[in-house]
Coordinates of C-alpha atoms in Angstrom, one line a residue:
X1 CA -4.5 -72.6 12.3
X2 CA -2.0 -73.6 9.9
X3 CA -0.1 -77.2 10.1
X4 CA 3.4 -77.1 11.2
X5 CA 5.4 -77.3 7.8
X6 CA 7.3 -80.9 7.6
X7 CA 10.8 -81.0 6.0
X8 CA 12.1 -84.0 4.1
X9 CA 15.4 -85.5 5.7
X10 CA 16.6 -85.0 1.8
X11 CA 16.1 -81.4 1.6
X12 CA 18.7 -81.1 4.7
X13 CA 21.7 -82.6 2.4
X14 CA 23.7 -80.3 -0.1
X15 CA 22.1 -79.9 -3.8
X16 CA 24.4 -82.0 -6.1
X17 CA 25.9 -78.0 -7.5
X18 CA 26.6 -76.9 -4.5
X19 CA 29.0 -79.7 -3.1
X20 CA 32.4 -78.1 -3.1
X21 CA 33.9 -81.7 -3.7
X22 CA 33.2 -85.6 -4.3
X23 CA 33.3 -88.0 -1.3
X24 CA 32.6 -91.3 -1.0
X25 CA 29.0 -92.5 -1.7
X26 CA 28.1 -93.5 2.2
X27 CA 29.4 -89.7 2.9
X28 CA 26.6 -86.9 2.5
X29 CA 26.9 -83.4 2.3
X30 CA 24.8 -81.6 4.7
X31 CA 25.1 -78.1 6.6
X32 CA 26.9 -77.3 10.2
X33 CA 23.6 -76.3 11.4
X34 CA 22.4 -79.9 10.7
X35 CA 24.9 -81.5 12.6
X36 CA 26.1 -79.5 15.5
X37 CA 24.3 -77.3 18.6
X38 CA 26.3 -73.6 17.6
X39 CA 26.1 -70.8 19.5
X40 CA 28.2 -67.9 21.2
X41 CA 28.7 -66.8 23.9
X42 CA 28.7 -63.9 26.6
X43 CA 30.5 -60.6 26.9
X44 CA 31.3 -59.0 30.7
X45 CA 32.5 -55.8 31.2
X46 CA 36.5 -55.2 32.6
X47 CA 34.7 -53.7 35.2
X48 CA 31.7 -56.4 36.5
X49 CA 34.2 -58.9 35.8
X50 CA 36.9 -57.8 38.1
X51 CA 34.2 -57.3 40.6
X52 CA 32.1 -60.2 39.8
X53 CA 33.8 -63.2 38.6
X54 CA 37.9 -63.1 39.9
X55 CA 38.7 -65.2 41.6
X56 CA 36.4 -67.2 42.8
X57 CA 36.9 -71.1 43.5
X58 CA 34.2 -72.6 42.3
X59 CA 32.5 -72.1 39.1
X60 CA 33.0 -72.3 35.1
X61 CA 36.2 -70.9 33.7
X62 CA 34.9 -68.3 31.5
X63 CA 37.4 -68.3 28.1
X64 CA 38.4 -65.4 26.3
X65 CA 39.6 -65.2 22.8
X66 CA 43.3 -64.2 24.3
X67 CA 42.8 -67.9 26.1
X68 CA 43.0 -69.7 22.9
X69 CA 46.4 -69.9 21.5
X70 CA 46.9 -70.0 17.7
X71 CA 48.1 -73.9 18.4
X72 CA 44.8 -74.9 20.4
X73 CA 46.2 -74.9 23.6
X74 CA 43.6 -73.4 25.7
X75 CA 44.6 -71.7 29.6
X76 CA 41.3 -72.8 31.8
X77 CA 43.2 -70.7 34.9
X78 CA 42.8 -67.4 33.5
X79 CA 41.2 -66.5 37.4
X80 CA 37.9 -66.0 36.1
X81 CA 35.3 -67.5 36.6
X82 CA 30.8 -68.0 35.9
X83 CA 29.4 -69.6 39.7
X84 CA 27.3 -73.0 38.2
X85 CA 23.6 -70.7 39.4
X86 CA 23.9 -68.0 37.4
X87 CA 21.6 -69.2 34.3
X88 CA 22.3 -66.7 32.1
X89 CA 25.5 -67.8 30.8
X90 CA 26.0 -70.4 28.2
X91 CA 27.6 -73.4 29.0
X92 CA 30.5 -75.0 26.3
X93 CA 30.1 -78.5 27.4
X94 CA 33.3 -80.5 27.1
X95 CA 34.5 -82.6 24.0
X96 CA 32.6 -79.5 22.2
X97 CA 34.8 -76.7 20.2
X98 CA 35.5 -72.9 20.1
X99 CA 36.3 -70.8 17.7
X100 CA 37.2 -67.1 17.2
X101 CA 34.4 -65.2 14.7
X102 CA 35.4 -62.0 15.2
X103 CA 38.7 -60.1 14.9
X104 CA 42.1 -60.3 14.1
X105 CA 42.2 -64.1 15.5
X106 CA 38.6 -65.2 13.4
X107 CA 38.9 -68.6 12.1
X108 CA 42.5 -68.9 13.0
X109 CA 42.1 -69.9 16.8
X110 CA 40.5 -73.1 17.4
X111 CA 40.3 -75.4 20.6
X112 CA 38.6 -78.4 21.8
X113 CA 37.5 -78.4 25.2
X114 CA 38.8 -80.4 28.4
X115 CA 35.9 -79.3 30.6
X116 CA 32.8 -77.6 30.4
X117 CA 33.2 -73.4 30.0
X118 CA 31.5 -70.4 29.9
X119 CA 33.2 -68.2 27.2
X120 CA 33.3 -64.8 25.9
X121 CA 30.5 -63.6 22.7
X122 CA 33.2 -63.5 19.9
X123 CA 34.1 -66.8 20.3
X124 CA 31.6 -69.8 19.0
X125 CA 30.6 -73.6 20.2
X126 CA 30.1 -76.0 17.3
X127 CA 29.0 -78.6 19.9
X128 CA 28.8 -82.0 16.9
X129 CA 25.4 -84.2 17.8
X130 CA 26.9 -87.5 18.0
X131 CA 29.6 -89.4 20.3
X132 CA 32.6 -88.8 17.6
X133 CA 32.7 -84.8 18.5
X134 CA 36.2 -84.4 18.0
X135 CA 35.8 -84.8 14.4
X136 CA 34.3 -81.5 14.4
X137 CA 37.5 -79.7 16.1
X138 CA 39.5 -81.7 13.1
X139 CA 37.1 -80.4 10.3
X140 CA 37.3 -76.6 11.3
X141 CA 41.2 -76.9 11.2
X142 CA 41.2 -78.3 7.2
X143 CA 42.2 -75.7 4.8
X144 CA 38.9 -76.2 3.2
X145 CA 37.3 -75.0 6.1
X146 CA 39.5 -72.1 6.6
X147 CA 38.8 -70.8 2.8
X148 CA 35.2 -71.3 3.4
X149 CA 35.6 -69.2 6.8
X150 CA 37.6 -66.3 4.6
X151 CA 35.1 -66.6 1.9
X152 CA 32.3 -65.6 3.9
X153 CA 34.1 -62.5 6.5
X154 CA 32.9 -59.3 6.6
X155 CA 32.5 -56.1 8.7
X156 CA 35.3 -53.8 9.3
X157 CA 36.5 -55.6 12.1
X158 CA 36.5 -59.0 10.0
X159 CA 34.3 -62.0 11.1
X160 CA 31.6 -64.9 10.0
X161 CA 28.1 -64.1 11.8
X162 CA 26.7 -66.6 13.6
X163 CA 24.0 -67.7 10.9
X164 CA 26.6 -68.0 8.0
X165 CA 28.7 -70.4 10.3
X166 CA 25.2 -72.4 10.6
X167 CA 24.8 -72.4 6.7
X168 CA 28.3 -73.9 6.1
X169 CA 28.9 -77.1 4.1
X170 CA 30.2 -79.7 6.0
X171 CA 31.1 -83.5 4.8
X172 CA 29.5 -86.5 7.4
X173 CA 31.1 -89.8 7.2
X174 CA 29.3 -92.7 8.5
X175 CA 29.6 -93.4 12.1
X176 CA 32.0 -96.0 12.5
X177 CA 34.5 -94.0 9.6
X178 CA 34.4 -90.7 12.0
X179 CA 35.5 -92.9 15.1
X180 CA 38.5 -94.1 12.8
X181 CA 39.1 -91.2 11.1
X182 CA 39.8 -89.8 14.4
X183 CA 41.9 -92.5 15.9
X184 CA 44.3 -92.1 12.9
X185 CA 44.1 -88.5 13.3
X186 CA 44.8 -88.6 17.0
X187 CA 48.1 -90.5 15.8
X188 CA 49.2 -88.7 13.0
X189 CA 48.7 -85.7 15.5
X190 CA 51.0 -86.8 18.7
X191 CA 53.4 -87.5 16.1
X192 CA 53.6 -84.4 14.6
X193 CA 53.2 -82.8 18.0
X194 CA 56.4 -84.6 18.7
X195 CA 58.1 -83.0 15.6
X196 CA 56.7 -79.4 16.5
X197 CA 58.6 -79.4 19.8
X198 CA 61.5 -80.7 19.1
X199 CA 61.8 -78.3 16.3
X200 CA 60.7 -76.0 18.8
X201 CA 63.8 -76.8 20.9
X202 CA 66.1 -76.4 18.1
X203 CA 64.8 -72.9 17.3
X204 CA 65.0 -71.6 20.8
X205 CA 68.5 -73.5 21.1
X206 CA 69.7 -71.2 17.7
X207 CA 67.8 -67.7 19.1
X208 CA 70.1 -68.4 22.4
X209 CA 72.9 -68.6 20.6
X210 CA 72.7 -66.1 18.2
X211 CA 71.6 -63.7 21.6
X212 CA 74.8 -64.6 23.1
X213 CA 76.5 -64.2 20.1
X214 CA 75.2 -60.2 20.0
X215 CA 75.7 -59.7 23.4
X216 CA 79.6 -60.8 23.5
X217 CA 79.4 -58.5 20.2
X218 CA 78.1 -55.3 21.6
X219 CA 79.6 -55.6 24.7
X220 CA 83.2 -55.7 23.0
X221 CA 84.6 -58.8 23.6
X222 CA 83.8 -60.6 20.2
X223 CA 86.9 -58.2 18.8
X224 CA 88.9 -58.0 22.3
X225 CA 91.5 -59.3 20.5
X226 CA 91.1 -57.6 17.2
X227 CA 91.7 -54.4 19.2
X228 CA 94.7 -55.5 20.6
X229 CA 96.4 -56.1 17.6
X230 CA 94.7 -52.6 15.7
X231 CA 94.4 -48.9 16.9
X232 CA 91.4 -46.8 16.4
X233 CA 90.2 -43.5 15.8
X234 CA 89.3 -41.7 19.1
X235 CA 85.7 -42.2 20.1
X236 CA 85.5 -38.6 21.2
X237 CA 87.0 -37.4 17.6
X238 CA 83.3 -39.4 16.4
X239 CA 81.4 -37.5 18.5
X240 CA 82.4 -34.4 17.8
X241 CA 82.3 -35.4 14.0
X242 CA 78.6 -36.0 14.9
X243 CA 78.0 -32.4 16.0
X244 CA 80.0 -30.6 13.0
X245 CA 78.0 -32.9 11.0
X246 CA 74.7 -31.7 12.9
X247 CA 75.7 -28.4 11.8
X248 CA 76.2 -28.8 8.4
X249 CA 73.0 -30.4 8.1
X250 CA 71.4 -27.5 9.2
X251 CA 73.5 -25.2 7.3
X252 CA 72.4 -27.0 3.9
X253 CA 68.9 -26.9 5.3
X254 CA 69.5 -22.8 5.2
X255 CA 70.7 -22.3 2.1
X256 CA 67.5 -24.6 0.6
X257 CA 65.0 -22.1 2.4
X258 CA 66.8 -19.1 1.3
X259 CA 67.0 -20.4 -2.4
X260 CA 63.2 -21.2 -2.3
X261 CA 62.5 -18.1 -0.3
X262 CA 61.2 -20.3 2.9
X263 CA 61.9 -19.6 6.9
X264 CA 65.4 -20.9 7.9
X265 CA 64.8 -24.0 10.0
X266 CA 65.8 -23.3 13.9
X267 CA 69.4 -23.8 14.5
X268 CA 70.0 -27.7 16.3
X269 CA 70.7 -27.4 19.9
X270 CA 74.3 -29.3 20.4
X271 CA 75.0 -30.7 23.7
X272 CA 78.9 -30.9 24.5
X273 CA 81.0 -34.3 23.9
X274 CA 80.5 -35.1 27.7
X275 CA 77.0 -34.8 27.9
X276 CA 76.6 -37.1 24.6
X277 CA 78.3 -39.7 27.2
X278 CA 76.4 -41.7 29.4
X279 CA 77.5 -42.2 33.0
X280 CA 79.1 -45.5 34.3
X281 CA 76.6 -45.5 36.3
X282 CA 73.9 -45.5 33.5
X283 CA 75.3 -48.1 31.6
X284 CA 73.5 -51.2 31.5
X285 CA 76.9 -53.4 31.3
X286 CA 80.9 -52.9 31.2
X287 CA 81.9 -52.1 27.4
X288 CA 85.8 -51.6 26.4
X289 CA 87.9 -47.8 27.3
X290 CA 87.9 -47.3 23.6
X291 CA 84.4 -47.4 23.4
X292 CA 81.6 -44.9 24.8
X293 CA 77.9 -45.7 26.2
X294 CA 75.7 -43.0 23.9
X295 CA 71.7 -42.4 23.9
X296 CA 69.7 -42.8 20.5
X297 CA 68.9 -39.5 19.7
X298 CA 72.5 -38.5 19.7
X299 CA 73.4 -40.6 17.1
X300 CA 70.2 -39.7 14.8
X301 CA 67.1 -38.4 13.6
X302 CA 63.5 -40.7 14.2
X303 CA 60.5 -39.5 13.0
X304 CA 56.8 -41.2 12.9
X305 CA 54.5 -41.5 10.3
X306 CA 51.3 -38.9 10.3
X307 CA 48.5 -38.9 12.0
X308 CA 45.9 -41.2 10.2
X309 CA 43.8 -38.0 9.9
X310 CA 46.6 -36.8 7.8
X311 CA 46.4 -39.6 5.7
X312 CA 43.0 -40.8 5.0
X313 CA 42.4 -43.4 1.7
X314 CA 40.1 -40.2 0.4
X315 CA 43.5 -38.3 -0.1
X316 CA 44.9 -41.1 -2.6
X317 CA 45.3 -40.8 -5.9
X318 CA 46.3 -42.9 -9.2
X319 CA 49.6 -43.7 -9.6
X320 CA 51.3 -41.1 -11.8
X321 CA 54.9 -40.3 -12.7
X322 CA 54.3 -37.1 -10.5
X323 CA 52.4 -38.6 -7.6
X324 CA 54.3 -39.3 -4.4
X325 CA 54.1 -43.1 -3.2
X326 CA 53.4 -43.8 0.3
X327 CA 55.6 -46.6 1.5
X328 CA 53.8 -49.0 4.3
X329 CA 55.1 -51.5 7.3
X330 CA 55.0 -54.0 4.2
X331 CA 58.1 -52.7 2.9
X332 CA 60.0 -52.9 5.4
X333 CA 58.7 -56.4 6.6
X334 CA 59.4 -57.8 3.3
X335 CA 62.5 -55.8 2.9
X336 CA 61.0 -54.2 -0.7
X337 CA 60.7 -50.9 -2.1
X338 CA 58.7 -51.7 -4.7
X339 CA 55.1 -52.7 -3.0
X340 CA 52.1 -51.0 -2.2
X341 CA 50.1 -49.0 -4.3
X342 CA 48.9 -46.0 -2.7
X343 CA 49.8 -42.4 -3.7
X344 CA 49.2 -39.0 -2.9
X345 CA 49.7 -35.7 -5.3
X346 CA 52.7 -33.8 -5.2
X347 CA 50.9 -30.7 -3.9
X348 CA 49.2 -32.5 -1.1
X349 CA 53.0 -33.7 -0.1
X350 CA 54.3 -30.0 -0.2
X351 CA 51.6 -28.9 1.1
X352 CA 51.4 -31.0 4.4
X353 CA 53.7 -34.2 4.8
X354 CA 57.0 -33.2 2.5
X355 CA 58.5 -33.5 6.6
X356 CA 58.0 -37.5 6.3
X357 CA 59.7 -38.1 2.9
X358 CA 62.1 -41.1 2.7
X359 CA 65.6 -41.1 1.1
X360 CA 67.8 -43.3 -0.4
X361 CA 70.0 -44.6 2.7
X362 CA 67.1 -43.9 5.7
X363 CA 65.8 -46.8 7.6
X364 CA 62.8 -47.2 7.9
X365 CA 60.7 -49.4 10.8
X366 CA 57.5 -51.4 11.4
X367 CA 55.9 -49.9 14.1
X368 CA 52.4 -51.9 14.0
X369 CA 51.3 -55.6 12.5
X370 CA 54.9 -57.3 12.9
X371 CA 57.1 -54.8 14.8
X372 CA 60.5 -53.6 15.2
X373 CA 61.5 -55.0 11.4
X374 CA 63.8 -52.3 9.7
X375 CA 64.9 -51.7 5.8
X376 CA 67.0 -49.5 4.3
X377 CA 65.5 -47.4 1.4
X378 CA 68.1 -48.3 -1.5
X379 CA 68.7 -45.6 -4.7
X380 CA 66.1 -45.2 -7.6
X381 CA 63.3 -45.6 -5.4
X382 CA 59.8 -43.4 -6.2
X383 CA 59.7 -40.2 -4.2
X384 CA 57.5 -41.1 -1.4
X385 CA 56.8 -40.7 2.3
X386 CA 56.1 -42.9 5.3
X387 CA 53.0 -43.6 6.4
X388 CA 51.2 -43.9 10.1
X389 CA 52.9 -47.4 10.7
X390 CA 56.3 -46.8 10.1
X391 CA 59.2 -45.1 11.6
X392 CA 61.5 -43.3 9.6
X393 CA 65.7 -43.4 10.8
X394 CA 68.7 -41.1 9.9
X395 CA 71.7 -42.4 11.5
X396 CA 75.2 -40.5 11.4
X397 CA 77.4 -41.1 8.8
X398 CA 80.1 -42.0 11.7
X399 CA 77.7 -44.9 12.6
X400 CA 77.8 -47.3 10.5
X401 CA 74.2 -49.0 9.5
X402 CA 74.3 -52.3 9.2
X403 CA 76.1 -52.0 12.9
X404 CA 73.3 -50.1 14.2
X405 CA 70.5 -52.7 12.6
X406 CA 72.5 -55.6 14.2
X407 CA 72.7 -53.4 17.8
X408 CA 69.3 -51.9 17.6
X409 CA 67.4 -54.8 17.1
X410 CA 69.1 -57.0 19.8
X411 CA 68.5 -53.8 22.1
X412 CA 64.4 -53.7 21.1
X413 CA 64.7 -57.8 21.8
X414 CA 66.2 -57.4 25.1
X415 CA 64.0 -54.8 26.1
X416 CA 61.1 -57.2 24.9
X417 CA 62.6 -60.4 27.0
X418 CA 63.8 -58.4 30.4
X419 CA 60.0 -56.8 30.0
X420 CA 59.0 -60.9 30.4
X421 CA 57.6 -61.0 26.7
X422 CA 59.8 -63.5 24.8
X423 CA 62.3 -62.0 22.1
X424 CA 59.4 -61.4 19.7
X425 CA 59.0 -57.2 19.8
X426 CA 55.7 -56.9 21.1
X427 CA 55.7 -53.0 21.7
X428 CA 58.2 -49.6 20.7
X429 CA 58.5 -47.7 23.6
X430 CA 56.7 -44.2 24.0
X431 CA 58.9 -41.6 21.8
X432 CA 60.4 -39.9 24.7
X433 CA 61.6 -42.9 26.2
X434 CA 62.8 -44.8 23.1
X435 CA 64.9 -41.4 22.1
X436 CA 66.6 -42.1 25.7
X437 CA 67.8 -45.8 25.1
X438 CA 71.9 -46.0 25.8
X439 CA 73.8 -47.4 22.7
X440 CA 77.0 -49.1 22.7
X441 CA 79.2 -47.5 20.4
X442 CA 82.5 -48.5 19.0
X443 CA 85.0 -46.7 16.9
X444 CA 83.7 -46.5 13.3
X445 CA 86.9 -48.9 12.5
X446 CA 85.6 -51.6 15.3
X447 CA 81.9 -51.1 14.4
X448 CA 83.0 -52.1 10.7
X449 CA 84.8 -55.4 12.0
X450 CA 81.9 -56.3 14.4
X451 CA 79.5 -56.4 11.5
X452 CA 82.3 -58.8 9.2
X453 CA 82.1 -60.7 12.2
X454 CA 79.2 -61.4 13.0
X455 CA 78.1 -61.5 9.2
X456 CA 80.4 -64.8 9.4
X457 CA 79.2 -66.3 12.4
X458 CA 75.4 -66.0 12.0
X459 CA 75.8 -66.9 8.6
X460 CA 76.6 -70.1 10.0
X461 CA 73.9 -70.0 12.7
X462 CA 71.5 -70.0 9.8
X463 CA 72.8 -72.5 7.3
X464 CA 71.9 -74.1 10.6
X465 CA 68.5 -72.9 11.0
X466 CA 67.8 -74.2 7.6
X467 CA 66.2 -76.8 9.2
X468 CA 63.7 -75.1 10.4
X469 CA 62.1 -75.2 7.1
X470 CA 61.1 -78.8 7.8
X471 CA 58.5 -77.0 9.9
X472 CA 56.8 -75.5 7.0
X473 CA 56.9 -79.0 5.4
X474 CA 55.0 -80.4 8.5
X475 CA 52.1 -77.8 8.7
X476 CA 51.6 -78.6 5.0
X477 CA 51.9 -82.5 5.5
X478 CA 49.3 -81.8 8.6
X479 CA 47.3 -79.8 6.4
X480 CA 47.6 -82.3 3.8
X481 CA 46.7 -85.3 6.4
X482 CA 43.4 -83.6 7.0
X483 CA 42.2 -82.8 4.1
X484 CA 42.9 -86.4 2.7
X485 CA 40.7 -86.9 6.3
X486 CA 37.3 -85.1 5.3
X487 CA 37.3 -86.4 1.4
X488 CA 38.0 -90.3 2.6
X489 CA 41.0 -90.6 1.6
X490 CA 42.9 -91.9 5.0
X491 CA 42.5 -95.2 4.1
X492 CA 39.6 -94.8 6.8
X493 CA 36.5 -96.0 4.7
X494 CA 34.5 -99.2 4.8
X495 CA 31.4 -99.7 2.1
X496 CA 29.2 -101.8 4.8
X497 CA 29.3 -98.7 7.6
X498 CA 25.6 -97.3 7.8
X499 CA 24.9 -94.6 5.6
X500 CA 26.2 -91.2 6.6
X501 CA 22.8 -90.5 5.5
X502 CA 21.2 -92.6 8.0
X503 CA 23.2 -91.0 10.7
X504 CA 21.7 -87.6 10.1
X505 CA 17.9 -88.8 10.0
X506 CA 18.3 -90.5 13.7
X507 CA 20.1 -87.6 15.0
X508 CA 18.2 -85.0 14.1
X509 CA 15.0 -86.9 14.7
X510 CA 16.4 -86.5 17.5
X511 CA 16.6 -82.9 17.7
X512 CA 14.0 -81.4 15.9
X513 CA 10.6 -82.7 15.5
X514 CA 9.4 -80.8 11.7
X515 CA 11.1 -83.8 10.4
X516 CA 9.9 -86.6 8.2

């Protein structure tokens, strides 16, 4: 029978090559998996778990990945929760952390338990040996950490497995150093805590604002008293501008087909004036007599990307001077025509998407990643079409855009907050509902003056919000703080602690016995 093979305490720390930085000489570089107890967790089905496991009083919560927020806050009363006798669930024991492996959220949410937990299989316990375990949670929140977690995803769905989280580099301070390193950081971290929400305050204090601000706008009574001093064209002259305008559309449309020998496109079904209008009783609040209470689709054209079958990465060619760019939810997010890099030919595009093209003056809209941000397609832009994230948006000449921007996204916010879901635009409605939305809408004259108007007061609403940079500045000086943290240089070290070294033969003589 062969003898149990012994491993050297030395061969557990970090070959002098492979230490991604210097640290103190009473540091050692050594390996998660050396240090800490990690494992994941369990998965239940929607099903068993309704069944099983809500709401019952007594019991470990069982966290989810949803659970974890992306500041570390963790929501124990989820109303779930893993009765203390059923064995095969693993147990998080408390002062131990979790995080995300797996999916959109890997690496990014992190949280250091209050209590002990049962949690779901995507998250991960990196439980540290020793008494200091919060310097574990501190350690997977350094940006050295994070680039280690990025350098090592995978997958499709993006994650670290559970045995490349084990073979991790990780630096261990002495002892006494971890137990100062994280009092300071416990200080450094209430204080910036305090900074976080105030700043917090100030930001929700400007979005109210600006709110009421857009709703005194598009309710008229921003310009109540530019309209007494100004006349206006008639609202129902706009509308019916709309519908000759409708028509003429379709009549160039005609005359294209004929000239390239194609079917005539159907002729536009117009609705009359009144039916454009929507009821009193339909209308979400009381606007001005001058003004009208209109529906979406009667003010424009909006059209979805293709279907991603339509659109597969197999169908992309090089960029050539010919080839037919395919504009993404980047553009409009960062307000720029000229990213992305994917093209398809020109024959493809007649072929089977020339229906989704984008020209100079459309809007076009994030409909997935960051929604509900808009941008309108400026002049010399490559020939291109949208793709499966976007929205494409033709608005009536008698609107004008930079109105229907200002209404349309305080509409898509409001429907957002009254739906209990904060201002941030969490979802587009289904088509045949968002077609349906009512629209304020001014005289063209009016909607001009609304937009100067409120260019001049939320201009000063964000020299205001300048401040809010200083946020940015204090996730980098946090960042900064713990970095300085796992390289010892917080002012934290002391030459006669014991060995770091020392440290990780006791504990893991304590924990494994093929050690010598």
């Amino acid at each position: 029978m062969k003898s149990e093979k012994k491993i050297k305490i030395e061969d557990l720390v970090l070959p002098l090559e492979e230490q991604p930085y210097e640290i103190p000489d009473n540091w050692v570089w050594t390996r998660l998996k050396n240090v800490s107890e990690i494992f994941t967790g369990n998965s239940i089905s929607e099903n068993i778990k309704k069944d099983n496991y809500t709401d019952l009083n007594i019991g470990y919560n069982y966290i989810a990945t949803k659970d974890i927020s992306f500041d570390s806050h963790i929501n124990y009363k989820n109303g779930i929760k893993i009765p203390y006798h059923e064995k095969k669930f693993r147990v998080a024991k408390r002062n131990s952390s979790l995080i995300c492996i797996e999916g959109g959220s890997a690496g990014r949410k992190i949280g250091f338990l209050e209590e002990d937990v049962c949690f779901v299989n995507k998250l991960c316990c990196i439980d540290f040996f020793k008494s200091e375990k919060k310097i574990m949670f501190y350690f997977l929140n350094t940006s050295f950490f994070s680039e280690l977690f990025k350098n090592n995803m995978n997958g499709l769905i993006g994650g670290v497995s559970l045995n490349k989280i084990k073979e991790l580099a990780f630096p261990l301070p002495p002892l006494e150093e971890q137990k100062r390193i994280v009092e300071k950081l416990d200080y450094f971290s209430e204080k910036i805590n305090r900074l976080k929400a105030l700043i917090e305050e100030v930001k929700a204090d400007i979005e109210n604002r600006k709110i009421s601000i857009l709703d005194k706008a598009f309710k008229g009574e921003l310009t109540a008293k530019w309209r007494e001093k100004n006349s206006c064209s008639d609202i129902l002259e706009l509308l019916e501008n709309i519908n000759k305008e409708k028509i003429a559309k379709w009549e160039d449309e005609c005359a294209e087909a004929e000239k390239n020998g194609n079917k005539k496109p159907k002729k536009p079904t117009l609705k009359s004036v009144d039916e454009m209008i929507v009821s009193e009783d339909e209308s979400p609040y009381k606007i001005p007599d001058t003004w009208i209470c209109t529906r979406l689709e009667e003010i424009g054209e909006y059209k979805k990307g293709p279907f991603g079958s339509d659109l597969k990465k197999s169908l992309f060619i090089p960029y050539s001077q010919s080839a037919i760019k395919v504009y993404e939810q980047k553009n409009a997010i960062k307000k720029d025509a000229t990213l992305g890099s994917y093209y398809i030919s020109e024959k493809y595009f007649f072929e089977k998407l020339k229906n989704f093209e984008v020209l100079e003056g459309d809007i076009i809209m994030s409909c997935a990643g960051t929604i509900g941000e808009t941008f309108i397609i400026p002049k010399n832009i490559k020939k291109g079409i949208i793709n499966q994230a976007l929205m494409r948006i033709r608005i009536s000449k008698f609107v004008e855009k930079d109105f229907f921007l200002l209404a349309f996204n305080f509409l898509l916010k409001k429907i957002s907050k009254d739906s209990s879901k904060g201002t941030a635009i969490v979802n587009i409605p289904p088509f045949d509902i968002f077609k349906k939305l009512t629209f304020p809408l001014p005289p063209l004259e009016e909607q001009k003056e609304i937009v100067r108007i409120l260019d001049e007061v939320l201009e000063r609403e964000n020299k205001i919000s300048e401040i809010l940079k200083m946020e940015e500045q204090i996730n980098l000086l946090e960042k900064s703080i713990l970095n300085k943290a796992f390289r010892g240089e917080l002012g934290t070290g002391n030459m006669n602690d014991v060995p770091a070294l020392e440290m990780l033969r006791e504990s893991l003589l304590e924990n494994r016995s093929d050690l010598i």
